[in-house]
Amino acid sequence: MKVDVLLGLQWGDEGKGKVVDVLTPRYNIVARFQGGPNAGHTLEFEGKHYVLRSIPSGIFQSGQVNIIGNGVVLDPVLFMQEAQDLERSGVGLKSILKISRKAHLILPSHRLLDAAWESLKGDSRIGTTGKGIGPTYTDKVGRNGLRVGDIGDDFTARYNTLKKRHIALLDALGASHDQLDVLEADWLRAVDYIKQFDLIDSEIYINKALAAGKSVLCEGAQGSMLDVDFGSYPFVTSSSTVCAGACTGLGVAPRKIGEVFGIFKAYCTRVGAGPFPTELHDEVGAEMRRIGHEYGAVTGRERRCGWIDLVALRYAIMLSGVTQLIMMKSDVLDGFDTIKACDAYNVNGTVTRDMPYRLDDNVTPVYDELPGWRTPMSGMTSESELPQQFSDYVRYLEQKLGVPITIVSVGPDRAQTIIRNNK
Ligand code: GDP
Ligand code: IMO
Ligand code: MG
């Protein structure tokens, strides 16, 4: 019996897609447990480049079943585009992909509501991805949602009931819904497309597979600092991005969880609004963005960049019981003379290593400075090749975070991955 979880420890885009792909050969099943097409998970191998949004990142290896779990919210139109693109490029998706009947559907009117709520917030807008994520999870918790398993006989009637509710809300907010008829026609066609897939009670499927000795890798989306409970609220997403989200998002009991892989960048990024204590507004931040190609995988939005935040990382490790760390994008810092790491916050003159209730302008980072390695690492394939100063940085992080770093990534390609010898 083996369920391992892989999740982002920062504000998303840590490189989860790449690492899920690398780890997939160790498992029988890969399952996404939360989020929706707000995610953009990038994979590169053999000269190919893919961005996955709703489909798990285990589809490119061979023999694994991939599952979209009940905790995911699914936009049929975006799902159909993603699936058809993959089928066109030769990935035989229908035989390996299963979808939970309990996954909630994103309606076109959810996207309109997302935009309307954002514009009402004015200067305090979240900078959502505009994919209808918040309104869909709101309907789920408010017990109004439509699920994949509802696709069938009385689906149109149920859809119309929910649509009417949304139109009343949009009218009350003074938001237009003129485009709805056009959007709806595409959406209903895409709902029909979903029927070709194996729609299952994934919690039963997964638990039976575990009982039969199979192993499961749970793939998280977003990052711990975007978690609806523990992230930088209200500048968060609407799902549980921490390890507990894998339990509710797939129907797996907590005691069945084995390894928890926590993944982070050697520095830190954030896209959208909200606090980011180590953000750099200077040339160094611009350099990180340029070298790391820090632009959204889906929206193309510029990602904000800054130094690694160990206060936030320790908090995320605590919340999820992380057992192994994976450090990404190490190569992006190859040319830096000095590397900084925020080991504590100064909150109104008091130094703390605990996450404060509110991350506001009164929180300033307290940095340690380490020498850079100034050696290109992206061609390296084994631990023994890594420069001394880089190994010192890794050891410093392990000591500060209290968890071993078992994988180091030195480039976007599947092959640019170094498994360390400490486990
Ligand atoms: P995810 O959402 O966590 O899967 O991450 P994204 O795909 O949104 O963003 C990570 C970006 O960094 C992608 O463009 C990856 O191809 C790229 N990437 C992943 N690992 C590395 C690495 O070690 N070095 C470099 N330079 N790029 C990487
Ligand atoms: P992956 O899985 C980075 C951010 C948005 C916004 C906030 C809320 O690729 O790491 P939402 O549309 O979810 O209501 O937006 O969360 N956000 C992400 N940032 N990576 C993601 O996913 C994200 N998904 C949502 O930018 O600030
Ligand atoms: Mg991403």
CSV table of C-alpha atoms in Angstrom, one decimal, residues 119-298:
chain,number,residue,atom,x,y,z
A,119,SER,CA,-13.7,43.9,-11.1
A,120,LEU,CA,-15.9,44.6,-8.0
A,121,LYS,CA,-12.8,44.2,-5.8
A,122,GLY,CA,-11.2,47.1,-7.6
A,123,ASP,CA,-7.7,47.8,-6.2
A,124,SER,CA,-7.8,44.7,-4.0
A,125,ARG,CA,-8.4,42.3,-6.8
A,126,ILE,CA,-6.6,38.9,-6.5
A,127,GLY,CA,-5.4,38.7,-10.1
A,128,THR,CA,-7.1,35.3,-10.6
A,129,THR,CA,-6.4,33.3,-13.7
A,130,GLY,CA,-10.0,34.1,-14.8
A,131,LYS,CA,-10.9,30.4,-15.2
A,132,GLY,CA,-13.9,30.4,-12.9
A,133,ILE,CA,-12.1,28.6,-10.1
A,134,GLY,CA,-13.5,30.6,-7.2
A,135,PRO,CA,-17.1,30.6,-8.3
A,136,THR,CA,-17.0,26.9,-9.1
A,137,TYR,CA,-15.6,25.9,-5.6
A,138,THR,CA,-18.1,28.4,-4.1
A,139,ASP,CA,-21.0,26.5,-5.8
A,140,LYS,CA,-19.5,23.2,-4.6
A,141,VAL,CA,-19.4,24.3,-1.0
A,142,GLY,CA,-22.7,26.1,-1.3
A,143,ARG,CA,-24.2,22.8,-2.6
A,144,ASN,CA,-25.3,24.1,-6.0
A,145,GLY,CA,-22.6,22.6,-8.2
A,146,LEU,CA,-22.9,20.3,-11.2
A,147,ARG,CA,-20.6,17.3,-11.2
A,148,VAL,CA,-19.2,15.1,-14.0
A,149,GLY,CA,-21.4,12.3,-12.8
A,150,ASP,CA,-24.5,14.5,-13.4
A,151,ILE,CA,-23.8,14.3,-17.2
A,152,GLY,CA,-26.8,12.3,-18.4
A,153,ASP,CA,-30.6,12.4,-18.8
A,154,ASP,CA,-31.7,15.5,-16.8
A,155,PHE,CA,-28.4,17.3,-17.2
A,156,THR,CA,-29.7,20.1,-19.4
A,157,ALA,CA,-32.5,20.9,-16.8
A,158,ARG,CA,-29.9,21.0,-14.0
A,159,TYR,CA,-27.6,23.1,-16.1
A,160,ASN,CA,-30.4,25.6,-16.8
A,161,THR,CA,-31.3,25.9,-13.1
A,162,LEU,CA,-27.7,26.8,-12.2
A,163,LYS,CA,-27.3,29.1,-15.2
A,164,LYS,CA,-30.4,31.0,-14.1
A,165,ARG,CA,-28.9,31.5,-10.7
A,166,HIS,CA,-25.7,32.8,-12.2
A,167,ILE,CA,-27.6,35.2,-14.5
A,168,ALA,CA,-29.5,36.6,-11.5
A,169,LEU,CA,-26.2,37.1,-9.8
A,170,LEU,CA,-24.5,38.7,-12.8
A,171,ASP,CA,-27.6,41.0,-13.2
A,172,ALA,CA,-27.3,42.0,-9.5
A,173,LEU,CA,-23.6,42.8,-10.0
A,174,GLY,CA,-24.4,44.8,-13.2
A,175,ALA,CA,-22.2,42.4,-15.2
A,176,SER,CA,-22.9,41.5,-18.8
A,177,HIS,CA,-23.8,38.0,-19.8
A,178,ASP,CA,-24.4,38.7,-23.5
A,179,GLN,CA,-21.7,36.2,-24.6
A,180,LEU,CA,-23.3,33.3,-22.7
A,181,ASP,CA,-25.3,31.8,-25.6
A,182,VAL,CA,-22.2,31.4,-27.7
A,183,LEU,CA,-20.1,30.1,-24.8
A,184,GLU,CA,-22.8,27.7,-23.9
A,185,ALA,CA,-23.1,26.0,-27.3
A,186,ASP,CA,-19.3,25.2,-27.2
A,187,TRP,CA,-19.6,24.1,-23.6
A,188,LEU,CA,-22.5,21.6,-24.2
A,189,ARG,CA,-20.5,20.1,-27.1
A,190,ALA,CA,-17.5,19.7,-24.8
A,191,VAL,CA,-19.7,18.1,-22.1
A,192,ASP,CA,-20.7,15.5,-24.7
A,193,TYR,CA,-17.0,14.9,-25.5
A,194,ILE,CA,-16.3,14.0,-21.9
A,195,LYS,CA,-18.7,11.1,-22.1
A,196,GLN,CA,-16.1,9.1,-24.1
A,197,PHE,CA,-13.8,8.9,-21.1
A,198,ASP,CA,-14.0,6.4,-18.3
A,199,LEU,CA,-16.0,8.3,-15.7
A,200,ILE,CA,-15.5,6.5,-12.4
A,201,ASP,CA,-15.9,6.6,-8.6
A,202,SER,CA,-12.2,7.3,-8.3
A,203,GLU,CA,-12.1,7.0,-4.5
A,204,ILE,CA,-13.2,3.4,-4.8
A,205,TYR,CA,-10.9,2.7,-7.8
A,206,ILE,CA,-7.9,4.1,-6.0
A,207,ASN,CA,-8.6,2.3,-2.7
A,208,LYS,CA,-9.1,-1.0,-4.5
A,209,ALA,CA,-5.9,-0.5,-6.4
A,210,LEU,CA,-4.1,0.1,-3.2
A,211,ALA,CA,-5.5,-3.0,-1.6
A,212,ALA,CA,-4.2,-4.9,-4.6
A,213,GLY,CA,-0.7,-3.6,-4.0
A,214,LYS,CA,-0.6,-0.8,-6.5
A,215,SER,CA,1.1,2.5,-5.9
A,216,VAL,CA,-0.3,6.0,-6.4
A,217,LEU,CA,1.4,9.4,-6.9
A,218,CYS,CA,-0.9,12.3,-6.0
A,219,GLU,CA,-0.2,15.5,-8.0
A,220,GLY,CA,-0.9,18.8,-6.5
A,221,ALA,CA,-1.5,22.1,-8.3
A,222,GLN,CA,-0.7,25.6,-7.2
A,223,GLY,CA,1.4,25.9,-4.0
A,224,SER,CA,1.1,25.9,-0.2
A,225,MET,CA,1.1,29.7,0.0
A,226,LEU,CA,-2.0,29.8,-2.2
A,227,ASP,CA,-3.9,27.3,0.1
A,228,VAL,CA,-7.4,28.6,0.9
A,229,ASP,CA,-6.8,28.1,4.7
A,230,PHE,CA,-3.1,28.7,5.2
A,231,GLY,CA,-2.0,30.8,2.2
A,232,SER,CA,-1.7,34.6,2.1
A,233,TYR,CA,-5.5,34.9,2.4
A,234,PRO,CA,-7.4,36.4,0.6
A,235,PHE,CA,-4.8,36.4,-2.1
A,236,VAL,CA,-5.1,32.6,-2.5
A,237,THR,CA,-6.8,30.0,-4.7
A,238,SER,CA,-10.0,28.3,-3.6
A,239,SER,CA,-8.8,24.8,-2.8
A,240,SER,CA,-6.6,22.9,-0.3
A,241,THR,CA,-3.2,22.8,-1.8
A,242,VAL,CA,-1.6,21.2,1.2
A,243,CYS,CA,-1.2,17.4,1.8
A,244,ALA,CA,-4.6,17.1,3.4
A,245,GLY,CA,-6.1,18.2,0.1
A,246,ALA,CA,-4.9,14.9,-1.4
A,247,CYS,CA,-7.0,13.0,1.2
A,248,THR,CA,-10.2,14.9,0.5
A,249,GLY,CA,-9.4,15.4,-3.2
A,250,LEU,CA,-9.0,11.7,-3.9
A,251,GLY,CA,-10.7,9.9,-1.0
A,252,VAL,CA,-7.4,8.5,0.5
A,253,ALA,CA,-7.2,8.1,4.3
A,254,PRO,CA,-4.4,10.1,6.0
A,255,ARG,CA,-2.7,7.1,7.4
A,256,LYS,CA,-2.2,5.7,3.9
A,257,ILE,CA,0.1,8.6,2.9
A,258,GLY,CA,3.7,7.7,2.7
A,259,GLU,CA,6.3,10.1,1.2
A,260,VAL,CA,5.4,13.7,0.9
A,261,PHE,CA,7.5,15.4,-1.8
A,262,GLY,CA,7.7,19.1,-1.3
A,263,ILE,CA,8.9,21.0,-4.3
A,264,PHE,CA,10.4,24.5,-4.4
A,265,LYS,CA,12.5,26.8,-6.6
A,266,ALA,CA,16.0,27.8,-5.6
A,267,TYR,CA,14.5,31.3,-5.5
A,268,CYS,CA,10.8,32.3,-5.3
A,269,THR,CA,8.1,33.6,-7.7
A,270,ARG,CA,4.5,34.7,-7.5
A,271,VAL,CA,2.0,35.5,-10.2
A,272,GLY,CA,-1.1,37.6,-9.4
A,273,ALA,CA,-1.5,40.1,-6.5
A,274,GLY,CA,-0.8,39.6,-2.8
A,275,PRO,CA,2.1,39.8,-0.4
A,276,PHE,CA,5.6,38.5,-1.3
A,277,PRO,CA,8.1,39.6,1.4
A,278,THR,CA,11.2,38.7,-0.5
A,279,GLU,CA,10.1,40.2,-3.8
A,280,LEU,CA,12.8,42.1,-5.7
A,281,HIS,CA,11.9,45.1,-7.7
A,282,ASP,CA,15.5,45.7,-8.9
A,283,GLU,CA,17.8,44.4,-11.5
A,284,VAL,CA,18.4,41.1,-9.6
A,285,GLY,CA,14.7,40.3,-9.8
A,286,ALA,CA,14.6,41.2,-13.5
A,287,GLU,CA,17.6,38.9,-14.1
A,288,MET,CA,15.8,36.0,-12.3
A,289,ARG,CA,12.8,36.6,-14.6
A,290,ARG,CA,14.9,36.7,-17.7
A,291,ILE,CA,17.1,33.7,-17.0
A,292,GLY,CA,14.3,31.6,-15.5
A,293,HIS,CA,11.7,32.6,-18.2
A,294,GLU,CA,9.4,33.6,-15.4
A,295,TYR,CA,6.2,34.1,-17.4
A,296,GLY,CA,2.9,32.2,-16.8
A,297,ALA,CA,2.7,28.9,-18.6
A,298,VAL,CA,-0.9,29.6,-19.5
